[in-house]
Each structure stands twice: as structure tokens, then as C-alpha cells.
C-alpha positions in Angstrom: 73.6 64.9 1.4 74.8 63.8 5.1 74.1 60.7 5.9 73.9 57.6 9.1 72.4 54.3 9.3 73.2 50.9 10.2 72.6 47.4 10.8 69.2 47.6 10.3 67.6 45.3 12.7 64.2 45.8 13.6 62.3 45.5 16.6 60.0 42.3 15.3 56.5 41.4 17.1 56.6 37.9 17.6 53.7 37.0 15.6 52.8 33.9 14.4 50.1 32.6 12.1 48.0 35.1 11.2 50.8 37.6 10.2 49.5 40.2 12.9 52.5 43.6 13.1 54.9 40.9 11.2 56.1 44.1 10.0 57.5 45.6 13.6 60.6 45.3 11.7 60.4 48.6 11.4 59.8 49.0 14.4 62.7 49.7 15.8 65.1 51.7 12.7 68.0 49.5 14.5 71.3 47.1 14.1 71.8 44.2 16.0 75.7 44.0 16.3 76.0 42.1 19.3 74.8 38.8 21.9 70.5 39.4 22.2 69.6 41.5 24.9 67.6 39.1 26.6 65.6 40.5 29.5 62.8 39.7 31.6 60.2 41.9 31.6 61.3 44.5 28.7 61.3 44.6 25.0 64.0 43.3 23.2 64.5 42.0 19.6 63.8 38.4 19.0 66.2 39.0 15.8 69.3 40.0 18.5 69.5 36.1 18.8 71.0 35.8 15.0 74.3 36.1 13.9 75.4 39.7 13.5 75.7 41.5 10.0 77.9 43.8 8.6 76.2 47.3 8.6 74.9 48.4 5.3 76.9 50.9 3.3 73.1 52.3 2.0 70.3 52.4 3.4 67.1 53.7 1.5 69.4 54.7 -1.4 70.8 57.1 1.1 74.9 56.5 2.1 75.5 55.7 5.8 78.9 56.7 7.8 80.2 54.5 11.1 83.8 56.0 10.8 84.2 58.6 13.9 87.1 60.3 11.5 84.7 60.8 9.0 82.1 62.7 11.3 83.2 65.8 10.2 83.0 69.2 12.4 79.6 70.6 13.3 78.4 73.6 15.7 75.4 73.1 17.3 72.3 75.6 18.9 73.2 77.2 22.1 70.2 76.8 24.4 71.0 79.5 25.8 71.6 81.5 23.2 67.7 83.3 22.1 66.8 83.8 18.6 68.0 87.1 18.7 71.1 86.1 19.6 70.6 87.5 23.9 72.3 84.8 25.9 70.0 83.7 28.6 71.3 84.7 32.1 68.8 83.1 34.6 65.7 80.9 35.0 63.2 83.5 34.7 64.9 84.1 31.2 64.7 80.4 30.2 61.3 79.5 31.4 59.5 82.9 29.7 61.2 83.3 26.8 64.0 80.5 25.4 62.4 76.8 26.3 58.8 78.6 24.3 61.4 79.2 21.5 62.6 76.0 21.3 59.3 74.0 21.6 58.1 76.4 18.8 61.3 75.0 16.5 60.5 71.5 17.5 56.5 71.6 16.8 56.8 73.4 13.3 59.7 71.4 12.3 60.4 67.8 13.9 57.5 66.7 15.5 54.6 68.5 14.6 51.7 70.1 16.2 49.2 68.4 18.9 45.5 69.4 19.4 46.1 69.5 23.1 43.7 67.9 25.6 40.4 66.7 24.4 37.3 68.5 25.5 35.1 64.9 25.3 37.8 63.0 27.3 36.6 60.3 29.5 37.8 57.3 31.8 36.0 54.1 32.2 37.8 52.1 34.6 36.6 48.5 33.9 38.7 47.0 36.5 38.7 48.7 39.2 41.1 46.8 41.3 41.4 43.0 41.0 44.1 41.3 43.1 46.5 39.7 40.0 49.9 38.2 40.1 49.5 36.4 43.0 48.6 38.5 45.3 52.2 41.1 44.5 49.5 43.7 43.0 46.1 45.3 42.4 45.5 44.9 38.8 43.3 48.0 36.8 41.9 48.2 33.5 41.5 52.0 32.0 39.6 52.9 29.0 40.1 56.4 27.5 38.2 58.3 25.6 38.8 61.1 23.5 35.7 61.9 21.9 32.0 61.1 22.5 31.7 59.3 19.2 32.3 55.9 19.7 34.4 55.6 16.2 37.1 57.3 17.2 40.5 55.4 18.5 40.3 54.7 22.6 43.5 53.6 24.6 43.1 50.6 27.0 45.7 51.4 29.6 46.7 48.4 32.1 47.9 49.3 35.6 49.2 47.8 38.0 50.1 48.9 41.6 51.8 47.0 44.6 49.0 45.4 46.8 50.4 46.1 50.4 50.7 50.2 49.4 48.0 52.5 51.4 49.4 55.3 49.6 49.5 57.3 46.6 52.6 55.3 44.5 55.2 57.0 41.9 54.6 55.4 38.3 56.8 53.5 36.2 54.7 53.9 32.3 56.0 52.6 29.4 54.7 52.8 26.0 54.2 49.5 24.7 55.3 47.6 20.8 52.2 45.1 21.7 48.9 44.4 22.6 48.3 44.7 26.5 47.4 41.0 26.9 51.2 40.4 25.7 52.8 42.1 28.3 52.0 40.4 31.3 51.2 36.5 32.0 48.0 37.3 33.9 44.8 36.4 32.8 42.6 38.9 34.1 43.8 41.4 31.2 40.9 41.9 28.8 42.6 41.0 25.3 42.4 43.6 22.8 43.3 43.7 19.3 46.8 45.2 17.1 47.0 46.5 13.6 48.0 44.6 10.5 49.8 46.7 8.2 49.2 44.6 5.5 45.4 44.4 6.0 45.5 48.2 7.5 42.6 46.5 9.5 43.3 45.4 13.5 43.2 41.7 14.3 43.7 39.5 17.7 47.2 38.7 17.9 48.6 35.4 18.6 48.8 34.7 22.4 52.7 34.3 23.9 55.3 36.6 25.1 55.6 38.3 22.4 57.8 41.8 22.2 57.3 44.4 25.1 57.3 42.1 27.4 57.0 43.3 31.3 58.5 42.1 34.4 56.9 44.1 36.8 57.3 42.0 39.9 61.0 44.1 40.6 59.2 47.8 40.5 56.4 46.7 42.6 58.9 44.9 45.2 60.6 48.5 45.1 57.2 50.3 45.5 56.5 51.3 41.8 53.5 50.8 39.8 53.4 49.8 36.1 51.1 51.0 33.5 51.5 50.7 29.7 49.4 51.0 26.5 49.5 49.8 23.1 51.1 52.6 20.8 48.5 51.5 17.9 45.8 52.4 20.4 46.5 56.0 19.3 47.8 55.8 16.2 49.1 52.8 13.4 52.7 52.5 12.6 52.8 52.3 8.9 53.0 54.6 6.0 49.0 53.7 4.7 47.6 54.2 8.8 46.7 57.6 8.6 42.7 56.9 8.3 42.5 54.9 11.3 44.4 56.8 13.6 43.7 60.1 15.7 45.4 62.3 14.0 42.8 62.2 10.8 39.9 63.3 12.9 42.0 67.1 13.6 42.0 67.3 9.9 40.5 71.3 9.2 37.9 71.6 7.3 38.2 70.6 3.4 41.8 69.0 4.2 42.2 65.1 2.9 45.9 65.3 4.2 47.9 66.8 6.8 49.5 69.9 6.7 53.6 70.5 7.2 53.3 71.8 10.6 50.9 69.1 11.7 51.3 66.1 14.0 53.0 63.0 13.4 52.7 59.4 14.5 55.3 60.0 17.4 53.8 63.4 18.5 50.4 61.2 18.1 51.9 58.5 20.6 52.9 61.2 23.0 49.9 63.2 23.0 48.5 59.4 24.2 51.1 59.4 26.7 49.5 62.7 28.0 46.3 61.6 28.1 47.1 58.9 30.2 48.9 61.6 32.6 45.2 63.1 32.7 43.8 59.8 33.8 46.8 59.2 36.5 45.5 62.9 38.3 42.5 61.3 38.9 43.2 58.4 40.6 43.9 58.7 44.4 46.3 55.8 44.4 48.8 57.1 41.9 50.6 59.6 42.9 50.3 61.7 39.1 53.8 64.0 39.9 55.7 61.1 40.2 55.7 59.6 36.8 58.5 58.1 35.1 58.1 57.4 31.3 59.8 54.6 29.2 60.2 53.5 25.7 62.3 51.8 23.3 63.4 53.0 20.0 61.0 54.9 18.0 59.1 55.0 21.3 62.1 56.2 23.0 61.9 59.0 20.6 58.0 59.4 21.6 58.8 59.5 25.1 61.7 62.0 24.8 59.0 64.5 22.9 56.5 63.7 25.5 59.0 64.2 28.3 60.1 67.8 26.7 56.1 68.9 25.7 54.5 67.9 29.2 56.3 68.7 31.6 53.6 66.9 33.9 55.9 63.7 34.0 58.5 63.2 36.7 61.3 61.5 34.6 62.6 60.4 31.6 64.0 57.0 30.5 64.5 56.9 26.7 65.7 53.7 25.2 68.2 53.6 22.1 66.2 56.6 20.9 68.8 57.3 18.4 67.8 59.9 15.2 64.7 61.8 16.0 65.4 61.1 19.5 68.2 62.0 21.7 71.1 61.5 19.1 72.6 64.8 17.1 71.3 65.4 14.0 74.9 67.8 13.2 76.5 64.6 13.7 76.8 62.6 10.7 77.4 59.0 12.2 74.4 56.2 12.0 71.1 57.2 10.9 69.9 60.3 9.9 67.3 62.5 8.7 67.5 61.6 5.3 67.1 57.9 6.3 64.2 58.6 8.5 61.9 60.6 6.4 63.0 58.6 3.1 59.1 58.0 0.7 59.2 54.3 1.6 60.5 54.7 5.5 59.2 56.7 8.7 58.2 60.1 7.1 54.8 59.6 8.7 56.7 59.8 12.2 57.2 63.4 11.8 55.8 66.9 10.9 56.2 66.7 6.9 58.2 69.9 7.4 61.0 67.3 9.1 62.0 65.9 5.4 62.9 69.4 4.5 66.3 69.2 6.6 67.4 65.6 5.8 69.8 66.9 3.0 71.0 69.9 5.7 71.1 69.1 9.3 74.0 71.3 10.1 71.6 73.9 8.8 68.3 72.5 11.1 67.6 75.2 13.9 66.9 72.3 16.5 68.8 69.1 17.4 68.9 66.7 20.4 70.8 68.9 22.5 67.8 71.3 22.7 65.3 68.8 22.9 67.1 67.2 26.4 67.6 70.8 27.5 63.3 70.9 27.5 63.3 68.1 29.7 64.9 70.1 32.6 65.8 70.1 35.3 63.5 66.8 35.4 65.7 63.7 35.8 66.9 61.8 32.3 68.2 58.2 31.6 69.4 57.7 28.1 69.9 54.1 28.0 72.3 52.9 25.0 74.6 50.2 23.5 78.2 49.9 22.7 77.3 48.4 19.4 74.3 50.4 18.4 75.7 52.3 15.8 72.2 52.9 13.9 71.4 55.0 16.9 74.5 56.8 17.4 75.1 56.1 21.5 78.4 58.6 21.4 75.8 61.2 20.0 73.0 60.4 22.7 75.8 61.3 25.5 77.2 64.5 23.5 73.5 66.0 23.5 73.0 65.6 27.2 76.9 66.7 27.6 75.5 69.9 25.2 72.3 70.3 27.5 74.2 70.5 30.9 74.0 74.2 30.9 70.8 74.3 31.1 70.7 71.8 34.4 73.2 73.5 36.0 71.6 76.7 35.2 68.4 75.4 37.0 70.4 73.7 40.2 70.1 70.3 38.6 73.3 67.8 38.1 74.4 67.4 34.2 76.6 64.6 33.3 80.1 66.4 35.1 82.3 65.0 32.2 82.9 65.6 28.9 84.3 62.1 28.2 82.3 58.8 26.9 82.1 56.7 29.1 82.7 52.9 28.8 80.3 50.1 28.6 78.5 49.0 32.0 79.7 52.6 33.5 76.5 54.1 34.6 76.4 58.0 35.1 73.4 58.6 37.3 73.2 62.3 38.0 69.9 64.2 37.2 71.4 63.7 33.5 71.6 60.3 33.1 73.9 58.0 31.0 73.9 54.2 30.7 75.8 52.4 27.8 75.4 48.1 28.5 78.1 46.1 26.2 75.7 45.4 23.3 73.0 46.7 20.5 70.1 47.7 20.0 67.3 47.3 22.9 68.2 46.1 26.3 69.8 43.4 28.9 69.4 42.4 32.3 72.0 45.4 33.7 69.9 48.0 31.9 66.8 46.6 34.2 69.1 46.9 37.2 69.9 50.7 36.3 66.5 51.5 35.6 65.6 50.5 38.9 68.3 52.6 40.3 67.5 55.3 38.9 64.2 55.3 39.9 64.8 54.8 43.1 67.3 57.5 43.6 64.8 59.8 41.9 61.4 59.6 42.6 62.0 58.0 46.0 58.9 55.3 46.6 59.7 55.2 50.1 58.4 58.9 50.3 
């Protein structure tokens, strides 16, 4: 069986007292090998402040490689390469017939499968627009609903948008570790409640800043608005969290438990994503085609599925996303499929059909290659660290250096360069490539990229 890990460090909600997410430590599947990424605004680990640990030799009872000589040769799905073994020749080709073929391989057997849109869905905007942070922006308050029955899960998005803007502005939404109330010193935000995986019941969690933390005074200065959500709105992130989340009210008929082409928590988080997407159409000051999505870690993995499976959003900035996400599975270095689907880890996170290729991923017809080749020709970050070797950041940059065909085949600008680049050496093309001199989650320069990025891609000035 192939295996990857590393230090495991999770991504830990600052919770004191009552216990509330004390168990984000899994939150993140990550090592900290390095000085804590300490910035303003964006999640971090609170743990990146301890002294660094060798990585563990086994993780999950499962061995875990870090040696680059003991990688070991893999061949990995052409994109453009059809199931019947037609190469793909244009962008008519591509668009008809070879991206459906690949979202097929990653609904039946990575992520699973997503109900689509809700027919009850509703918006109640609460706060429709109340001056906040000093004037820099108009704050709003969003709840969405999927279902006319009030029992079912409801996301309560916060938004923000620059105050002197009199037009539609391009988004900046990022999936969030922690209740909304956490992620900005402002008041106004109507507290809600987070999940207690040891309760499997949702409690108010402790005021303070907390992890997922946002700055968003630098993206409204550059003409950006903010919105995030609580993941747990959607769905819990535990193994027991099943019966209070979404995904149990699309059980069929009969069912008690999911079957192994159905959706797991990360599809579940993404189809959330989406759902805000359908509130952002309907609001004349958000301009709903220019919407950048971000998250860290596991939720860099959701928002690299969402990013592929609605092709609504703008842009893509994934976040140490690492197995599941943008790191090859082919490639046995850090964590891998085995360790992620594992009976006491993250099998929850995936369509149950995932597990089925942990002891095989040379044999696994999709990898992360393919799954930044569906985000095209859209712009992608992938935001690593030099010492994040849970998450593989070599293998994040191979699978955009495997899915440059595809950009270039649709106009777009892939990476241009088939060699790593060093820390703090941004590659800002329409692929995207940022590596900061540290682990797991981010620092101030990853803040300044971002930022960048943005700018040179969805153009606020517009």
C-alpha cells in the first residue's frame, strides 16, 4: 500500500472553555515544520507557534514517505487523452466531450454526487446594508435557505463591500473554519452558533479571534468585497455529523446511509459554496462573474471541487490543499489516500467509493492534474509551503505543470516552466504558483500575492 503523511498539525479553533470545535485539529490534515504563519486577516494555525516535530513515520497505521528518491515513477491521466483513447484536438472537443468525462470520474469516485440547486431556495437578507468598520464598508447579513422546512441546515453568509463603490464589485469569498462573528472585530455581526463534535450538538463559541480570521480592510482598499460562511453551516466536520448535516435529507427512499457514489462533506461545503453563487446573482452590487474563491486546507480542497464543478466562479485560490486537493495522488510523497479515508480519519470527506483506491492510486482514473485542468481556462493560485510536506507542495506545482495543456489549448497562460520554483518566487500566470518559506497555512507575503493576483485578474478598477 502507497503511502504520504506528515507532521500532523492540525488547523485548531481557538476555543476556550466550553470545548466548542476543540477538535479542528483535524481540521487541517497538516504539519507544522516551520516559524507560525502569522497573518492578519487569514486563518492560520495557532499550533504553528510550537516547536516543530519530526514527521511521523505512520500515520493511521498507514507508512508515510518524505524522501523525493523514494517517490518512485508514476504516469499520470492525459486530459487530453478521452476514454477511448481519441486525443482531444480543440475546444469544441474538450468542452463536449473530455471535461463531462472527467467530472463524471471525479463525482462517482473522489468527491461524490450533489443534488444540484434546491427548488425551495430562499434569501433573507437581514442586513441589508449597515455602514460597519468605520465607515471602510457596507456591512450585509444573508440567510439561505434550502428548503421550506425550517429544520433543515441554513447558511448565514456575511458580506461586506467597500462603502465609496457605486458599482457592481468583483468578490473575494472564502469558506470559513469558524463561526462568522469570529471573523471580523465588528459588532453588527449577528452571532451564530458552531458544532461540538463531542456533543454532535452546536453551541456559541467563545468570543476572540479565533481561527479564520479576516482582514478585509486591504481587499476593500483595492475595491474587493468579502463574504464568508461557516463550513458547519452546511455540513459538520466529524465522522458521527452525518444526521445534522444536508447531505441526510437527499437520502432515497428507505436509505439510513449514503450510497458509494453519493456526496461527501467537501462536495457538501462546495455545493454551499454554490449556493451562495446563487445569492451573489441576485444582488445588484456584486458583480456575480467576478468571484474569487478561497480556502485553507480541507477547504482548499472544497474550493478546488467547487472551482472545477461550477464554473460560475471567476477564480481559484486553494490554500495548502494537499491530498484530495491539488496534490498527485500517483505521487507517493506526504499524505495519501490511504491516510485520508483511514475508519478513524476523513473518510466522511469523500464519496465512500474514494477508500476503494487508497491501496492503488497509480491505478485511480482521476488525479489532481485533471481536477486543475476542470478549472480552465479560469485563473488558479495554488498557495503552498516549503515545509509542508503533509501536503506535498512539489506535487501541487507538478499537477498545474500536468494541466498546462489544457490552458494553452484554451488561450490561457500555464505555468511556462517545468521547474519548482523556490520559496517567495511567485508564478502569476493564469496558472498560478506561490510557495512562502514555511508550513502549513499562511503568512503575511501570501496576503500580498493574493492581492496581486486578484488584481491582475479580475481587475476592480473595471
Amino acid at each position: 500500500m502507497r503511502a504520504k503523511t506528515a507532521l500532523i498539525v492540525s488547523f485548531v479553533l481557538v476555543c476556550l472553555g466550553s470545548g466548542v470545535q476543540k477538535a479542528r485539529a483535524q481540521a487541517t490534515n497538516a504539519p507544522v515544520a516551520s516559524q507560525p504563519a502569522t497573518v492578519p486577516g487569514l486563518p492560520v494555525s495557532p499550533a504553528a507557534a510550537r516547536v516543530p516535530q519530526a514527521p511521523p513515520s505512520i500515520v493511521a497505521g498507514i507508512p508515510v514517505n518524505y524522501n523525493e528518491a523514494k517517490v518512485g515513477s508514476y504516469t499520470l491521466v492525459d486530459p487530453l487523452i478521452m476514454n477511448d483513447g481519441k486525443p482531444v484536438k480543440n475546444a469544441k472537443t474538450w468542452w463536449e466531450k473530455r471535461r463531462p468525462e472527467i467530472e463524471e470520474i471525479f463525482e462517482a469516485q473522489q468527491y461524490g454526487r450533489d443534488p444540484g440547486r434546491p427548488a425551495d431556495e430562499s434569501f433573507d437578507v437581514t442586513d441589508q446594508g449597515t455602514p460597519a468598520l468605520d465607515g471602510k464598508a457596507i456591512r450585509r447579513q444573508v440567510t439561505i435557505s434550502f428548503s421550506k422546512d425550517p429544520s433543515w441546515p441554513k447558511i448565514h453568509l456575511l458580506i461586506y463591500l467597500p462603502a465609496n463603490e457605486h458599482k457592481a464589485v468583483p468578490m473575494f469569498f472564502s469558506i470559513n473554519f469558524g463561526a462568522v462573528q469570529n471573523a471580523v472585530d465588528d459588532p453588527g455581526i449577528t452571532p451564530q452558533e458552531v458544532w461540538d463534535p463531542k456533543t454532535n450538538t452546536k453551541e456559541m463559541p467563545p468570543k476572540g479571534r479565533g481561527f479564520g480570521r479576516l482582514d478585509v480592510t486591504p481587499l476593500l482598499d483595492a475595491g474587493f468585497g468579502v463574504a464568508t460562511y461557516y463550513y458547519g453551516d452546511v455540513d459538520p466536520d466529524y465522522l458521527n455529523g452525518f444526521s445534522n448535516g444536508i447531505r441526510v435529507h437527499y437520502l432515497k427512499p428507505g436509505e439510513t446511509d449514503r450510497g458509494p457514489e453519493d456526496w461527501g462533506s467537501i462536495a457538501a461545503w462546495a455545493w454551499g459554496m454554490s449556493r451562495v453563487e446563487d445569492y451573489f446573482e441576485t444582488d445588484p452590487a456584486i458583480d456575480a462573474k467576478r468571484v474569487a474563491i478561497h480556502g485553507v486546507s480541507r477547504l482548499g480542497k472544497t474550493v478546488m471541487w467547487a472551482g472545477a464543478h461550477d464554473r460560475r466562479f471567476a477564480a481559484v485560490i486553494a490554500s495548502c490543499s494537499g491530498e484530495g486537493g491539488a496534490a498527485l495522488s500517483h505521487r507517493d510523497y506526504g499524505e495519501t489516500i490511504a491516510h485520508l479515508t483511514a475508519p478513524t480519519r476523513y473518510p466522511y470527506q469523500f464519496a465512500a467509493n474514494y477508500a476503494k483506491w487508497g491501496g492503488f492510486p497509480d491505478h485511480a482514473p482521476m488525479d489532481a492534474n485533471l481536477l486543475v485542468a476542470m478549472v480552465a481556462p479560469r485563473p488558479l493560485l495554488l498557495q503552498t509551503g516549503n515545509t509542508d510536506y503533509w501536503s506535498d507542495p512539489k506535487g501541487e506545482f507538478l499537477a498545474e505543470v500536468a494541466a498546462g495543456a489544457v490552458y494553452k489549448l484554451l488561450g490561457k497562460d500555464p505555468l511556462d516552466t517545468n521547474e519548482w520554483p523556490a520559496a517567495r518566487t511567485p508564478i502569476l500566470h493564469d496558472l498560478a504558483y506561490y510557495m512562502h518559506d514555511g508550513g502549513h497555512g499562511m503568512v503575511p507575503t501570501d496576503w500580498e500575492i493574493y492581492v496581486q493576483f486578484l488584481k491582475m485578474h479580475l481587475h476592480p478598477e473595471r
